[in-house]
Amino acid sequence: MRTVIFDLDGTLADTSGDLIAAANHCFDRMGLATRLDPALDAGTALRGGKAMLTLGLQRAEQYSADQVEQWYPELLSAYGDALDVHTVLYPGAMEAVEALKATGMRVGICTNKPEGLAQTLMTRLGVRDAFGSLIGADTLATRKPDAAPFVAAVEQAGGAVTQSCLIGDTVTDRDTARAAGVACVLVGFGPSGGDMAALEPDAIIDHFDELPGVAARLLG
């Protein structure tokens, strides 16, 4: 019951363009001139909506935690209306998923994106059925880096936690894997790729074609 669980944003897919568009929609509605840049701020986008709102409001010198909380539902609404305009799967992602499945491994998703948005995005990208599980930020009472969502993703996929690993792109994913007592593989091709070595994961991949071999080594 070997199982590979993937993070979504910044790991399976580059969702930063649509996330930034949703944040900029909010800044426009606030009457602010501040805009996030799809190229320069992609790393912040992949840390989530509140991180983007915080960055934009700080740049406008109007930050407050209350402002972030007030506009977060608006950001989610705007994102949900247009979540697959710019988003693309990373090269080789689905080929790697199918290669893992061909060796008998289970695959699933554990993301800090709200479950409904994650389900919609993966369906629109045409790949939802390739994964045996999908656990989002609001599926359970806790979210990553708590181990419970990861454990749920493994179990929903039909796997065993003792024979599983997590593929991600942030310190949150690294900490989730450690909390669950499993191996962590971080991707080196996303916006934060240059920082992955400092997180000391069990492995770093620079392209998804490396993943089947790495997963076989880690899981036996």
XYZ file of N, CA and C in Angstrom, residues 27-201:
525
model
N -7.662 44.434 -4.258
C -7.023 45.740 -4.102
C -7.745 46.803 -4.927
N -8.224 46.403 -6.110
C -9.004 47.328 -6.939
C -10.294 47.727 -6.237
N -10.963 46.747 -5.648
C -12.215 47.029 -4.933
C -11.968 47.900 -3.708
N -10.780 47.784 -3.114
C -10.434 48.621 -1.961
C -10.102 50.060 -2.368
N -9.895 50.279 -3.663
C -9.491 51.591 -4.136
C -8.006 51.852 -3.999
N -7.215 50.770 -3.923
C -5.768 50.903 -3.779
C -5.086 50.792 -5.141
N -3.969 51.496 -5.291
C -3.192 51.406 -6.527
C -2.271 50.189 -6.522
N -2.081 49.594 -5.360
C -1.184 48.445 -5.226
C -1.653 47.273 -6.076
N -0.700 46.633 -6.757
C -0.979 45.395 -7.496
C 0.185 44.434 -7.273
N -0.131 43.154 -7.136
C 0.912 42.147 -7.083
C 1.338 41.809 -8.500
N 2.600 41.451 -8.648
C 3.168 41.147 -9.951
C 3.237 39.634 -10.149
N 2.655 39.097 -11.231
C 2.640 37.644 -11.441
C 4.022 37.013 -11.469
N 5.022 37.747 -11.915
C 6.375 37.192 -11.979
C 7.099 37.327 -10.645
N 7.051 38.507 -10.054
C 7.831 38.773 -8.849
C 7.196 38.222 -7.583
N 5.870 38.103 -7.568
C 5.166 37.732 -6.333
C 4.567 36.332 -6.367
N 5.022 35.508 -7.300
C 4.464 34.160 -7.416
C 4.680 33.344 -6.144
N 5.831 33.504 -5.519
C 6.102 32.754 -4.301
C 5.120 33.074 -3.195
N 4.762 34.353 -3.049
C 3.768 34.750 -2.053
C 2.399 34.183 -2.401
N 2.053 34.219 -3.683
C 0.755 33.697 -4.114
C 0.583 32.253 -3.704
N 1.642 31.459 -3.831
C 1.549 30.035 -3.522
C 1.530 29.762 -2.026
N 1.673 30.815 -1.212
C 1.495 30.663 0.242
C 0.057 30.967 0.655
N -0.778 31.377 -0.306
C -2.189 31.517 -0.004
C -2.732 32.932 -0.060
N -4.067 33.027 0.012
C -4.757 34.292 -0.137
C -4.418 35.313 0.935
N -4.325 34.881 2.169
C -4.041 35.836 3.244
C -2.633 36.393 3.127
N -1.704 35.574 2.647
C -0.336 36.066 2.440
C -0.311 37.143 1.361
N -1.098 36.958 0.302
C -1.153 37.959 -0.764
C -1.791 39.251 -0.277
N -2.893 39.143 0.444
C -3.543 40.337 0.967
C -2.616 41.087 1.917
N -1.914 40.351 2.753
C -0.977 40.965 3.689
C 0.102 41.735 2.941
N 0.689 41.121 1.924
C 1.757 41.771 1.171
C 1.264 43.048 0.494
N 0.117 42.977 -0.165
C -0.400 44.148 -0.855
C -0.755 45.276 0.084
N -1.382 44.949 1.195
C -1.744 45.977 2.162
C -0.521 46.592 2.829
N 0.502 45.781 3.055
C 1.744 46.326 3.613
C 2.389 47.293 2.634
N 2.378 46.950 1.356
C 2.959 47.849 0.357
C 2.182 49.164 0.272
N 0.885 49.075 0.515
C 0.063 50.290 0.490
C 0.065 51.015 1.830
N 0.807 50.450 2.797
C 0.886 51.000 4.152
C -0.499 51.108 4.782
N -1.317 50.084 4.524
C -2.658 50.060 5.104
C -2.954 48.702 5.747
N -1.907 47.983 6.114
C -2.118 46.637 6.646
C -2.776 46.654 8.013
N -3.726 45.751 8.164
C -4.244 45.379 9.479
C -4.782 43.960 9.352
N -4.686 43.215 10.422
C -5.188 41.842 10.405
C -6.687 41.824 10.101
N -7.411 42.824 10.590
C -8.855 42.883 10.335
C -9.143 43.061 8.853
N -8.321 43.874 8.160
C -8.495 44.079 6.717
C -8.306 42.766 5.967
N -7.296 42.017 6.359
C -7.037 40.732 5.709
C -8.232 39.800 5.884
N -8.726 39.705 7.100
C -9.858 38.815 7.364
C -11.115 39.290 6.632
N -11.304 40.608 6.564
C -12.488 41.161 5.908
C -12.516 40.834 4.428
N -11.349 40.903 3.771
C -11.304 40.738 2.318
C -11.017 39.319 1.862
N -10.662 38.436 2.786
C -10.349 37.061 2.392
C -11.524 36.355 1.696
N -12.763 36.469 2.210
C -13.884 35.834 1.483
C -14.073 36.391 0.081
N -13.842 37.686 -0.103
C -13.950 38.292 -1.431
C -12.882 37.713 -2.366
N -11.678 37.529 -1.832
C -10.613 36.938 -2.640
C -10.986 35.518 -3.068
N -11.491 34.726 -2.127
C -11.876 33.352 -2.461
C -12.980 33.335 -3.513
N -13.924 34.254 -3.405
C -15.011 34.327 -4.373
C -14.483 34.676 -5.761
N -13.608 35.681 -5.820
C -13.035 36.085 -7.104
C -12.194 34.968 -7.699
N -11.444 34.286 -6.858
C -10.623 33.179 -7.343
C -11.492 32.041 -7.861
N -12.560 31.742 -7.145
C -13.451 30.661 -7.563
C -14.122 30.938 -8.891
N -14.302 32.218 -9.226
C -14.925 32.581 -10.499
C -13.980 32.419 -11.684
N -12.668 32.370 -11.416
C -11.691 32.317 -12.516
C -10.415 31.630 -12.047
N -10.531 30.343 -11.675
C -9.375 29.660 -11.095
C -8.561 28.843 -12.086
N -8.988 28.810 -13.359
C -8.241 28.021 -14.337
C -7.918 28.820 -15.600
N -7.791 30.135 -15.448
C -7.472 30.990 -16.603
C -5.990 30.899 -16.941
N -5.150 31.031 -15.924
C -3.697 31.021 -16.131
C -3.029 29.764 -15.586
N -3.733 28.994 -14.794
C -3.141 27.842 -14.118
C -2.748 26.730 -15.095
N -1.566 26.170 -14.871
C -1.092 25.047 -15.687
C -0.453 24.005 -14.778
N -0.585 22.747 -15.166
C 0.128 21.682 -14.482
C 1.606 21.782 -14.832
N 2.457 21.469 -13.880
C 3.888 21.494 -14.165
C 4.260 20.384 -15.146
N 5.258 20.625 -15.989
C 5.655 19.612 -16.975
C 5.964 18.259 -16.334
N 5.382 17.224 -16.895
C 5.656 15.882 -16.423
C 4.878 15.447 -15.205
N 4.039 16.330 -14.639
C 3.330 15.983 -13.402
C 2.444 14.761 -13.576
N 1.600 14.777 -14.578
C 0.656 13.672 -14.722
C 1.331 12.414 -15.259
N 2.386 12.584 -16.042
C 3.150 11.413 -16.478
C 3.765 10.706 -15.271
N 4.248 11.501 -14.309
C 4.815 10.917 -13.096
C 3.741 10.221 -12.270
N 2.578 10.846 -12.174
C 1.472 10.232 -11.432
C 1.110 8.884 -12.042
N 0.989 8.828 -13.353
C 0.631 7.565 -14.009
C 1.740 6.531 -13.874
N 2.995 6.972 -13.890
C 4.108 6.046 -13.711
C 4.087 5.443 -12.305
N 3.779 6.257 -11.306
C 3.667 5.752 -9.941
C 2.549 4.720 -9.840
N 1.404 5.036 -10.418
C 0.261 4.122 -10.369
C 0.563 2.821 -11.095
N 1.353 2.904 -12.151
C 1.689 1.705 -12.924
C 2.525 0.719 -12.114
N 3.231 1.222 -11.085
C 4.013 0.340 -10.221
C 3.222 -0.107 -8.993
N 1.942 0.231 -8.946
C 1.088 -0.193 -7.850
C 0.959 0.790 -6.716
N 1.571 1.971 -6.853
C 1.457 2.968 -5.788
C 0.120 3.689 -5.859
N -0.359 4.101 -4.684
C -1.550 4.934 -4.603
C -1.113 6.400 -4.653
N -1.971 7.260 -5.148
C -1.643 8.688 -5.198
C -2.833 9.503 -4.700
N -2.538 10.630 -4.046
C -3.588 11.503 -3.549
C -3.073 12.922 -3.400
N -3.947 13.796 -2.939
C -3.631 15.218 -2.792
C -3.967 15.670 -1.380
N -3.067 16.452 -0.786
C -3.308 17.106 0.497
C -2.890 18.556 0.342
N -3.859 19.462 0.366
C -3.606 20.870 0.069
C -4.197 21.775 1.139
N -3.629 22.952 1.269
C -4.220 23.968 2.141
C -5.122 24.914 1.365
N -5.478 24.557 0.154
C -6.540 25.245 -0.581
C -7.875 24.682 -0.084
N -8.912 25.518 0.064
C -10.210 24.979 0.460
C -10.616 23.816 -0.453
N -11.197 22.791 0.136
C -11.463 21.570 -0.626
C -12.315 21.813 -1.865
N -13.363 22.617 -1.737
C -14.239 22.857 -2.876
C -13.503 23.466 -4.050
N -12.628 24.435 -3.775
C -11.852 25.054 -4.841
C -10.873 24.059 -5.445
N -10.257 23.235 -4.604
C -9.313 22.234 -5.109
C -10.024 21.212 -5.987
N -11.199 20.760 -5.548
C -11.964 19.801 -6.354
C -12.328 20.412 -7.707
N -12.795 21.654 -7.689
C -13.183 22.326 -8.934
C -11.994 22.487 -9.867
N -10.867 22.932 -9.319
C -9.692 23.153 -10.159
C -9.215 21.854 -10.799
N -9.068 20.811 -10.005
C -8.574 19.554 -10.557
C -9.540 18.973 -11.588
N -10.843 19.180 -11.369
C -11.832 18.716 -12.346
C -11.716 19.499 -13.642
N -11.582 20.812 -13.543
C -11.467 21.634 -14.753
C -10.176 21.355 -15.511
N -9.128 20.991 -14.783
C -7.875 20.627 -15.436
C -7.936 19.226 -16.044
N -9.016 18.506 -15.728
C -9.228 17.192 -16.311
C -8.444 16.066 -15.668
N -7.989 16.257 -14.413
C -7.134 15.239 -13.799
C -7.625 14.768 -12.426
N -8.797 15.193 -12.001
C -9.264 14.811 -10.671
C -9.344 13.303 -10.508
N -9.795 12.599 -11.525
C -9.994 11.152 -11.404
C -8.693 10.369 -11.312
N -7.578 11.031 -11.565
C -6.286 10.338 -11.489
C -5.838 10.123 -10.048
N -6.467 10.824 -9.101
C -6.033 10.780 -7.705
C -7.075 10.082 -6.834
N -6.588 9.237 -5.937
C -7.479 8.473 -5.085
C -8.004 9.228 -3.889
N -7.477 10.426 -3.628
C -7.948 11.215 -2.497
C -7.681 12.681 -2.749
N -8.445 13.520 -2.047
C -8.197 14.956 -2.045
C -8.683 15.517 -0.723
N -7.740 15.974 0.087
C -8.038 16.583 1.380
C -7.628 18.044 1.322
N -8.563 18.939 1.645
C -8.297 20.366 1.584
C -8.145 21.000 2.947
N -7.997 22.321 2.946
C -7.761 23.051 4.196
C -8.923 22.933 5.167
N -10.138 22.791 4.631
C -11.327 22.772 5.478
C -12.016 21.414 5.519
N -11.347 20.373 5.034
C -11.935 19.030 5.092
C -12.023 18.545 6.530
N -10.969 18.802 7.284
C -10.906 18.413 8.686
C -10.858 19.665 9.559
N -10.779 19.466 10.854
C -10.702 20.606 11.778
C -9.326 21.247 11.771
N -8.323 20.538 11.268
C -6.968 21.065 11.206
C -6.466 21.015 9.769
N -5.384 21.721 9.503
C -4.785 21.766 8.174
C -3.285 21.572 8.313
N -2.593 21.374 7.187
C -1.135 21.269 7.251
C -0.557 22.526 7.918
N 0.468 22.405 8.762
C 1.359 21.267 8.949
C 0.915 20.225 9.964
N -0.303 20.282 10.465
C -0.803 19.186 11.283
C -0.772 17.917 10.440
N -0.482 16.810 11.053
C -0.362 15.549 10.316
C -1.706 14.969 9.896
N -2.787 15.350 10.566
C -4.081 14.700 10.339
C -4.557 14.775 8.886
N -4.475 15.921 8.198
C -4.911 15.936 6.795
C -4.088 15.006 5.908
N -2.795 14.937 6.151
C -1.958 14.018 5.377
C -2.378 12.575 5.619
N -2.561 12.226 6.876
C -2.987 10.865 7.220
C -4.313 10.541 6.536
N -5.239 11.485 6.558
C -6.540 11.279 5.919
C -6.383 11.078 4.417
N -5.481 11.845 3.787
C -5.260 11.703 2.350
C -4.718 10.324 2.010
N -3.788 9.836 2.831
C -3.240 8.489 2.607
C -4.327 7.440 2.759
N -5.074 7.536 3.829
C -6.092 6.520 4.103
C -7.218 6.562 3.073
N -7.612 7.757 2.650
C -8.659 7.868 1.636
C -8.201 7.267 0.309
N -6.911 7.336 0.045
C -6.365 6.751 -1.185
C -6.191 5.242 -1.078
N -6.397 4.699 0.113
C -6.275 3.263 0.304
C -4.886 2.821 0.700
N -4.063 3.749 1.182
C -2.690 3.428 1.521
C -2.448 3.309 3.008
N -1.174 3.102 3.354
C -0.741 2.999 4.747
C 0.282 4.095 5.013
N 0.096 4.827 6.101
C 0.973 5.953 6.416
C 2.425 5.503 6.534
N 2.660 4.310 7.066
C 4.025 3.828 7.241
C 4.737 3.578 5.920
N 3.998 3.546 4.814
C 4.585 3.354 3.493
C 4.185 4.501 2.574
N 4.335 5.722 3.068
C 3.898 6.887 2.292
C 4.944 7.994 2.334
N 4.790 8.946 1.430
C 5.645 10.136 1.432
C 4.846 11.311 0.899
N 5.357 12.517 1.150
C 4.674 13.748 0.756
C 5.547 14.520 -0.225
N 4.940 14.952 -1.327
C 5.631 15.773 -2.315
C 5.107 17.200 -2.172
N 5.996 18.157 -1.931
C 5.543 19.526 -1.702
C 6.547 20.561 -2.143
N 6.316 21.812 -1.711
C 7.175 22.903 -2.157
C 7.443 23.948 -1.090
N 7.052 23.696 0.142
C 7.218 24.707 1.184
C 7.632 24.081 2.506
N 8.001 24.944 3.453
C 8.316 24.483 4.796
C 7.095 23.840 5.435
N 5.905 24.277 5.053
C 4.682 23.662 5.579
C 4.610 22.193 5.209
N 4.956 21.869 3.967
C 4.949 20.472 3.548
C 6.026 19.675 4.274
N 7.211 20.281 4.408
C 8.291 19.609 5.142
C 7.862 19.308 6.575
N 7.241 20.295 7.222
C 6.829 20.119 8.613
C 5.687 19.110 8.732
N 4.812 19.067 7.729
C 3.731 18.084 7.729
C 4.289 16.669 7.671
N 5.252 16.469 6.784
C 5.876 15.146 6.660
C 6.550 14.746 7.965
N 7.243 15.685 8.577
C 7.907 15.374 9.847
C 6.899 15.031 10.926
N 5.784 15.771 10.952
C 4.749 15.499 11.955
C 4.152 14.108 11.772
N 4.068 13.676 10.512
C 3.503 12.359 10.216
C 4.545 11.250 10.279
N 5.813 11.621 10.394
C 6.872 10.635 10.461
C 7.165 9.964 9.140
N 7.002 10.728 8.033
C 7.222 10.155 6.702
C 8.246 10.985 5.936
N 8.693 10.449 4.807
C 9.667 11.142 3.975
C 9.014 12.307 3.241
N 9.826 13.339 2.971
C 9.351 14.515 2.243
C 10.235 14.757 1.023
N 9.599 14.936 -0.123
C 10.283 15.311 -1.357
C 9.814 16.707 -1.719
N 10.747 17.638 -1.925
C 10.387 18.993 -2.316
C 10.788 19.235 -3.765
N 9.992 20.050 -4.452
C 10.252 20.336 -5.861
C 11.142 21.565 -5.987
N 12.091 21.491 -6.907
C 13.024 22.586 -7.087
C 12.703 23.473 -8.261
N 11.519 23.259 -8.882
C 11.200 24.010 -10.103
C 10.183 25.119 -9.891
N 9.669 25.289 -8.686
C 8.694 26.336 -8.424
C 9.364 27.648 -8.064
N 8.572 28.675 -7.725
C 9.118 29.995 -7.396
C 10.107 29.987 -6.240
N 9.954 29.030 -5.314
C 10.843 28.971 -4.155
C 11.870 27.857 -4.276
N 12.063 27.350 -5.482
C 12.919 26.194 -5.686
C 14.324 26.343 -5.151
N 14.883 27.548 -5.244
C 16.242 27.757 -4.787
C 16.410 27.639 -3.287
N 15.317 27.678 -2.552
C 15.376 27.623 -1.093
C 15.141 26.223 -0.536
N 14.907 25.246 -1.389
C 14.500 23.931 -0.913
C 15.590 23.211 -0.116
N 16.847 23.355 -0.519
C 17.916 22.635 0.168
C 18.009 23.023 1.636
N 17.723 24.293 1.933
C 17.808 24.767 3.314
C 16.789 24.082 4.216
N 15.749 23.528 3.629
C 14.708 22.858 4.417
C 15.060 21.410 4.727
N 16.141 20.922 4.138
C 16.657 19.575 4.400
C 15.601 18.487 4.221
N 14.961 18.431 3.050
C 14.020 17.339 2.783
C 14.781 16.050 2.515
